[in-house]
PDB file of C-alpha atoms and ligand atoms in Angstrom:
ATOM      1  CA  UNK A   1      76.057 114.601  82.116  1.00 58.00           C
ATOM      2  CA  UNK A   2      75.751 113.003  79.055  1.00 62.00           C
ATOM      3  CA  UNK A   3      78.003 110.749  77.418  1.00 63.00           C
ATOM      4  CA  UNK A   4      79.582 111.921  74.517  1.00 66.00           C
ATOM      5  CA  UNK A   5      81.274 109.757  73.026  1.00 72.00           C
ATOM      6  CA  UNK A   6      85.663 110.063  74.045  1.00 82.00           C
ATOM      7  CA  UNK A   7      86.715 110.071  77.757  1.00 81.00           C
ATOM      8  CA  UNK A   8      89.671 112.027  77.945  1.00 82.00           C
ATOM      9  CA  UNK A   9      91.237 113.095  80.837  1.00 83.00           C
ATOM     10  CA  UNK A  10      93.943 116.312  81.733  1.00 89.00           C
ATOM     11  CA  UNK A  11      96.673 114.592  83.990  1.00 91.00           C
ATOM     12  CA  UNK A  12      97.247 118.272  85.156  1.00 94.00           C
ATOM     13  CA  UNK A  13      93.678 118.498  86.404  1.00 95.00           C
ATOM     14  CA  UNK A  14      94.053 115.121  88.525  1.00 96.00           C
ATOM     15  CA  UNK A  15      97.275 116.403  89.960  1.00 97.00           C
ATOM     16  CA  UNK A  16      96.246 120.192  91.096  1.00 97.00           C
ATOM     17  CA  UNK A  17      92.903 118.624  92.617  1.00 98.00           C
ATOM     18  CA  UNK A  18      95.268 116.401  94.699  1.00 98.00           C
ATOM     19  CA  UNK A  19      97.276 119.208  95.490  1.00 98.00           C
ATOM     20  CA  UNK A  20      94.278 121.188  96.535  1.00 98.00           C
ATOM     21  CA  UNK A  21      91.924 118.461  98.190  1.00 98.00           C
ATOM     22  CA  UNK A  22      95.211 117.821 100.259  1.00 98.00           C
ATOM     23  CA  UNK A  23      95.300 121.724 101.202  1.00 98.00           C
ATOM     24  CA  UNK A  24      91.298 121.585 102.161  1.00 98.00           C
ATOM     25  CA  UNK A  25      91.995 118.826 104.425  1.00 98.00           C
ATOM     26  CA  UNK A  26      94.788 120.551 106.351  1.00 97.00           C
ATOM     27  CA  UNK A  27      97.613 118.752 104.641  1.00 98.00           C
ATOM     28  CA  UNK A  28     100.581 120.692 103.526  1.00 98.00           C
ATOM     29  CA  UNK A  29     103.300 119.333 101.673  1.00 98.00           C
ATOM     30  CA  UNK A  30     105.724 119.864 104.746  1.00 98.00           C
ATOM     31  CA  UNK A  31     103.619 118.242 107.276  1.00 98.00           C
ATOM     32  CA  UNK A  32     104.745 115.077 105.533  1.00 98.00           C
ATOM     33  CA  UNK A  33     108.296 116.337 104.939  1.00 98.00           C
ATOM     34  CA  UNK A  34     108.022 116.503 108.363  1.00 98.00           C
ATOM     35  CA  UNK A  35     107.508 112.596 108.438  1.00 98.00           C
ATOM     36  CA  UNK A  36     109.725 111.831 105.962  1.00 98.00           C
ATOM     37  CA  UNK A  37     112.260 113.513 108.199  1.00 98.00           C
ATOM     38  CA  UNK A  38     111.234 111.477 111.469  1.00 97.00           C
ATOM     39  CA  UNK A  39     111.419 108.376 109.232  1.00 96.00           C
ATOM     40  CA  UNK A  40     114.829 109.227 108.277  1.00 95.00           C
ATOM     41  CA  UNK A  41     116.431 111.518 110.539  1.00 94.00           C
ATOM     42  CA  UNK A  42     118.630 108.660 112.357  1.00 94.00           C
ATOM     43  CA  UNK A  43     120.142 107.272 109.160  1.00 92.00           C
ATOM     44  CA  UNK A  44     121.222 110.737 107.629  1.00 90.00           C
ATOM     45  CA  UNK A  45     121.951 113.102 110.245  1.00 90.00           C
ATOM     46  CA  UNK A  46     122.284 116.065 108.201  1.00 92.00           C
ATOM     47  CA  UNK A  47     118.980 115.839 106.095  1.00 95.00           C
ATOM     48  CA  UNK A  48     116.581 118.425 106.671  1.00 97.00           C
ATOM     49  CA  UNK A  49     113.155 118.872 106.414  1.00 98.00           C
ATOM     50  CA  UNK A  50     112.998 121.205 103.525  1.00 97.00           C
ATOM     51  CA  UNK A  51     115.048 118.374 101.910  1.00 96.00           C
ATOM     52  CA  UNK A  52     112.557 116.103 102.110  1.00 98.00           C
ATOM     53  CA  UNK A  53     110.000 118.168 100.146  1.00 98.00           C
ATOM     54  CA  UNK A  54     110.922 117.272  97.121  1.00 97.00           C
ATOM     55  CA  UNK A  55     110.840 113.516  97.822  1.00 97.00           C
ATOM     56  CA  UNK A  56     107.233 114.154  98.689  1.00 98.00           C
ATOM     57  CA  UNK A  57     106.698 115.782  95.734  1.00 98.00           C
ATOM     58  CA  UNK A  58     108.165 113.464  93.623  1.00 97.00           C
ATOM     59  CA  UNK A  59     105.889 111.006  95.117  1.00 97.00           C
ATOM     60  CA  UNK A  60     102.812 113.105  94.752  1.00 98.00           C
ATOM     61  CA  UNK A  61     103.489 113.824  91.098  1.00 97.00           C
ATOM     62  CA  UNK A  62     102.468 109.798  90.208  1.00 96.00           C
ATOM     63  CA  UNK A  63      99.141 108.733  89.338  1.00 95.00           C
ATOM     64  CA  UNK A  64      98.812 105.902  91.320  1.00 93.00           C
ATOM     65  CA  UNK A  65      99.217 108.124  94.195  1.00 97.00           C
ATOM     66  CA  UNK A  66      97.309 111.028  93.396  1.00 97.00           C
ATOM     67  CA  UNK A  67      94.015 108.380  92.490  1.00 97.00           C
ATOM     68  CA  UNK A  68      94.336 107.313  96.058  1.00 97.00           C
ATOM     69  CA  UNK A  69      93.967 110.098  97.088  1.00 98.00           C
ATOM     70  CA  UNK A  70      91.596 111.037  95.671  1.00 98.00           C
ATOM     71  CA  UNK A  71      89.440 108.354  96.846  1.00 98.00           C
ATOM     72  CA  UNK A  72      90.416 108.423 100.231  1.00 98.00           C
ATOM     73  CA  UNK A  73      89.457 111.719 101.135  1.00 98.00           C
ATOM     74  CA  UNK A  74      86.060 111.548  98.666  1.00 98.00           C
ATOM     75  CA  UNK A  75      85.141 108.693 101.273  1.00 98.00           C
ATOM     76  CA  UNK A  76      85.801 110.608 104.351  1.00 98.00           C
ATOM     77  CA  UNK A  77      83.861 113.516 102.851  1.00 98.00           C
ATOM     78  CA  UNK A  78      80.899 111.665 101.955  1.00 98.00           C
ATOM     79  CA  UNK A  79      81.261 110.044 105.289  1.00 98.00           C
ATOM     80  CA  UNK A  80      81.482 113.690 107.092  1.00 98.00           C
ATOM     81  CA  UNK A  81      78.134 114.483 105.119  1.00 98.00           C
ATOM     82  CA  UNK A  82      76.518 111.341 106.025  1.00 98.00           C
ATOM     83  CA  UNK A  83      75.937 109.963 102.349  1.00 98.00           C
ATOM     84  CA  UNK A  84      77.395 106.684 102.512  1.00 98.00           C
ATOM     85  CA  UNK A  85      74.930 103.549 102.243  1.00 98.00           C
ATOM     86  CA  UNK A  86      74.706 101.807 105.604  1.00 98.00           C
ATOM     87  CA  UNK A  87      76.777 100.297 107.330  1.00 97.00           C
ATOM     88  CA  UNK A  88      79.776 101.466 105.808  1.00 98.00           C
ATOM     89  CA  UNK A  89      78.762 104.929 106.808  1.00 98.00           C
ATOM     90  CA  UNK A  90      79.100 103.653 110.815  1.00 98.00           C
ATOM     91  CA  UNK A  91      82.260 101.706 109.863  1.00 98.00           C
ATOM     92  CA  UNK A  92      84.509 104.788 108.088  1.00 98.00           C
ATOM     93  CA  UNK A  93      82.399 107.386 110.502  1.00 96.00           C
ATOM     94  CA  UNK A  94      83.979 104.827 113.332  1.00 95.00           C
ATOM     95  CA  UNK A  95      87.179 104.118 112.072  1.00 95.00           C
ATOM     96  CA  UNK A  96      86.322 100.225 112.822  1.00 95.00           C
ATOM     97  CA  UNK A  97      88.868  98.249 113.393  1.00 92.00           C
ATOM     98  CA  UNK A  98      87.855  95.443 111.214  1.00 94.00           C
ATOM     99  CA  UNK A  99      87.339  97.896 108.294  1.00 96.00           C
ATOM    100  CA  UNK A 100      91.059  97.865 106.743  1.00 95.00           C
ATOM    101  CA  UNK A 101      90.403  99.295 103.493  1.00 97.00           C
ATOM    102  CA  UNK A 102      92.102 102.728 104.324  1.00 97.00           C
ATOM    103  CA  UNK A 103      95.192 100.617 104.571  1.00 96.00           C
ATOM    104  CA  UNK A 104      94.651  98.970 101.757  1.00 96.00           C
ATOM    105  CA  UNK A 105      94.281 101.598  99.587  1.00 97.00           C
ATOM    106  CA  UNK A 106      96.776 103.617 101.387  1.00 96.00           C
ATOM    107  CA  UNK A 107      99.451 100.319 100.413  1.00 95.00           C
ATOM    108  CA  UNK A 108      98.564 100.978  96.753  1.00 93.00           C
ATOM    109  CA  UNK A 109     100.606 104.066  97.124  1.00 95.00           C
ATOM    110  CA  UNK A 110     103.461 102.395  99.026  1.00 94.00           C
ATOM    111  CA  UNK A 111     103.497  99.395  96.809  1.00 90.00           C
ATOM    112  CA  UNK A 112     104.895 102.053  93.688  1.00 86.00           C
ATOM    113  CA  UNK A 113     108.103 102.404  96.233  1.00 84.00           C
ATOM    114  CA  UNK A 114     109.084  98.735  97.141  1.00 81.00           C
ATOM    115  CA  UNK A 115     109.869  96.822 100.776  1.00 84.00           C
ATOM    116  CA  UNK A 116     111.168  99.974 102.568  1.00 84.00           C
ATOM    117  CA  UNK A 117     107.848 101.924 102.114  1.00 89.00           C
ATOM    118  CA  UNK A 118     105.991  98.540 103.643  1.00 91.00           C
ATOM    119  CA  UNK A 119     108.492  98.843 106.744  1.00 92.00           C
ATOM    120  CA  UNK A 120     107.682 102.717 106.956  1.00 94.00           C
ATOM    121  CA  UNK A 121     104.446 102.963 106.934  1.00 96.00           C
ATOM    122  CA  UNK A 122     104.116 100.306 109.422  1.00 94.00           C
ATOM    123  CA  UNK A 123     106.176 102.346 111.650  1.00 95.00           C
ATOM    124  CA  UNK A 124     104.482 105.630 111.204  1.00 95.00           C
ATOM    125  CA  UNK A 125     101.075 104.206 111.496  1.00 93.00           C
ATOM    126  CA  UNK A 126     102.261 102.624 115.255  1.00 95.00           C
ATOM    127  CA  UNK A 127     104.067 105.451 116.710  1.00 96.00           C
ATOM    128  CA  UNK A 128     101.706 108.197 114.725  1.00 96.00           C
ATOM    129  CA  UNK A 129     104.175 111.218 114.458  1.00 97.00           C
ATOM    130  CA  UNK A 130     103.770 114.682 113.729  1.00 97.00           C
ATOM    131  CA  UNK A 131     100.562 115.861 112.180  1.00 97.00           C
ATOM    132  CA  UNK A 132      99.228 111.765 111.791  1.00 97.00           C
ATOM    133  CA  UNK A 133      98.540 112.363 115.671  1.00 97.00           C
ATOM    134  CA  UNK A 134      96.383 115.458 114.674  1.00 96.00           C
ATOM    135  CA  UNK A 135      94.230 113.456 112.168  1.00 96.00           C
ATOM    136  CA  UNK A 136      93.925 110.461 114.962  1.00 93.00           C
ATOM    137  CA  UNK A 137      91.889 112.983 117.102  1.00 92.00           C
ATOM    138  CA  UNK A 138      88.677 112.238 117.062  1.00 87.00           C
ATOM    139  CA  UNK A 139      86.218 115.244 117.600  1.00 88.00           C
ATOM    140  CA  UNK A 140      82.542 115.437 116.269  1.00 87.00           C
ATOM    141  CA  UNK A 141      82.972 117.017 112.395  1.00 91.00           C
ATOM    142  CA  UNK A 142      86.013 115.427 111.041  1.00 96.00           C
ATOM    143  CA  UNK A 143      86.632 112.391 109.582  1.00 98.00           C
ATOM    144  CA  UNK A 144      90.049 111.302 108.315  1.00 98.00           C
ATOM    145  CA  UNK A 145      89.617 107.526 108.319  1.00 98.00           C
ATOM    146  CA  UNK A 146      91.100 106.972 105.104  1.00 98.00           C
ATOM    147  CA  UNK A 147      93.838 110.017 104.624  1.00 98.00           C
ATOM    148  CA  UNK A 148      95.773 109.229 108.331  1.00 97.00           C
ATOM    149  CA  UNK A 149      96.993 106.677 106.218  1.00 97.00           C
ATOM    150  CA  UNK A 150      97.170 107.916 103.138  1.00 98.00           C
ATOM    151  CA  UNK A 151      99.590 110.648 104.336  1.00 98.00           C
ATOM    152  CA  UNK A 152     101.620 108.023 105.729  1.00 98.00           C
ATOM    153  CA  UNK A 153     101.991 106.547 102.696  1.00 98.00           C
ATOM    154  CA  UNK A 154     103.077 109.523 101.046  1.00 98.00           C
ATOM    155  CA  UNK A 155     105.649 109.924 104.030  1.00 98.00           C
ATOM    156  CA  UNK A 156     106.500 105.921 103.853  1.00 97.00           C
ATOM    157  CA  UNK A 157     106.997 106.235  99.999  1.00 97.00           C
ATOM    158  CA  UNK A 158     108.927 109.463  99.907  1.00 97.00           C
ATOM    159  CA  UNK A 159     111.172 108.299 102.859  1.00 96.00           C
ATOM    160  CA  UNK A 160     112.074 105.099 101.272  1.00 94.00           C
ATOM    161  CA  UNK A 161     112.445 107.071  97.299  1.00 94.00           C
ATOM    162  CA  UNK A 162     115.046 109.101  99.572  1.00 94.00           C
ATOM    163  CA  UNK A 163     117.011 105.732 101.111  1.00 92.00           C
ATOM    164  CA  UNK A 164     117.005 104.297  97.864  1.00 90.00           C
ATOM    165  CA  UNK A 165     119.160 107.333  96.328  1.00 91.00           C
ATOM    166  CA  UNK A 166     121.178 107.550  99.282  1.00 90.00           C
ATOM    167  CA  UNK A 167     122.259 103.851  98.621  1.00 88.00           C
ATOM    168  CA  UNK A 168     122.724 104.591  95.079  1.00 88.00           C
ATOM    169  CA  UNK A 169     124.710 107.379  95.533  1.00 87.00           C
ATOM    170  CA  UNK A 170     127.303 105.795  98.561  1.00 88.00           C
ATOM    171  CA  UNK A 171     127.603 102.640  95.930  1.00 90.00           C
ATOM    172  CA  UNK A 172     129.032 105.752  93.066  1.00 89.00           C
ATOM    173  CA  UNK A 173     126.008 104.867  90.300  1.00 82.00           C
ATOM    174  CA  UNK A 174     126.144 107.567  88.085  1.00 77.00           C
ATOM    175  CA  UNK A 175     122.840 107.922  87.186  1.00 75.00           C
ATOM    176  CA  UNK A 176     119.658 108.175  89.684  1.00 70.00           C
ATOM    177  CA  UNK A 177     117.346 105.375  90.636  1.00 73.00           C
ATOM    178  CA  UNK A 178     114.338 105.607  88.473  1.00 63.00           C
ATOM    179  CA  UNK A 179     111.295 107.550  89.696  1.00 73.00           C
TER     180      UNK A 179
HETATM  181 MG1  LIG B 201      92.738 104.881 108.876  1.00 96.14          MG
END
């Protein structure tokens, strides 16, 4: 393509091909409710999974997030297809343990929601709940290096967006944390 001078860019395109690379992948909106309810379920005893959906929404609906990914999965694709430049091919195709840039990338996300999303997603990422157990399988065709952690992220972030309004609304503040 050539260039033509302005970039411009429709926020609503970057946010339905989120939506949608997330659906191609096998990632639904309440698989990570479904997290964000693990994360949370001992704290509030009466939250609910369908709850929790709109906390993962919420996070979803910020650039920041939906950039990462973005990337993420565009890596495991091209890794799927083979198209990466040697070695990092081996390394994603391997999930190497040395590698670390899923996390990193996946922190990027986490980082928009403070210390409680750090404390999450460490958790999730040990005890891999729910559907992050399902992307750990390895099997010959796919490759979900990068968005194992980037839905726990998501999950991390939403769960800790959730805690912070909980607080807020137990210390009587009248109007909602920001975000
Ligand atoms: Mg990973």
């Amino acid at each position: 393509m050539s260039y033509t001078g302005k970039y411009s860019l429709n926020s609503n395109a970057v946010a339905q091909a989120t939506y949608k690379l997330l659906e191609e992948r096998g990632i639904t909106t309440t698989h990570i409710a479904e997290l964000v309810h693990f994360l949370q379920k001992d704290y509030s005893t009466d939250l609910t999974v369908e709850d929790c959906i709109v906390h993962v929404e919420a996070v979803l609906s910020k650039r920041e997030v939906q950039n990462a990914v973005l990337t993420g999965i565009q890596l495991d694709i091209l890794a799927e297809e083979g198209k990466l430049i040697s070695p990092l091919q081996e390394m994603i195709e391997n999930d190497e343990g040395l590698y670390g840039c899923d996390e990193i990338l996946a922190l990027s996300i986490v980082n928009v929601y403070g210390s409680i999303g750090f404390t999450n997603f460490g958790y999730v990422d040990k005890l891999k709940p729910g559907i992050l157990k399902k992307l750990n399988e390895k099997n010959d065709k796919d490759i979900h290096t990068f968005l194992d952690d980037i839905v726990g992220a998501i999950a991390a972030s939403a769960a800790s967006r959730y805690a912070h309004r909980k607080q807020a609304e137990r210390e009587g503040a009248t109007t909602p944390p920001l975000d």
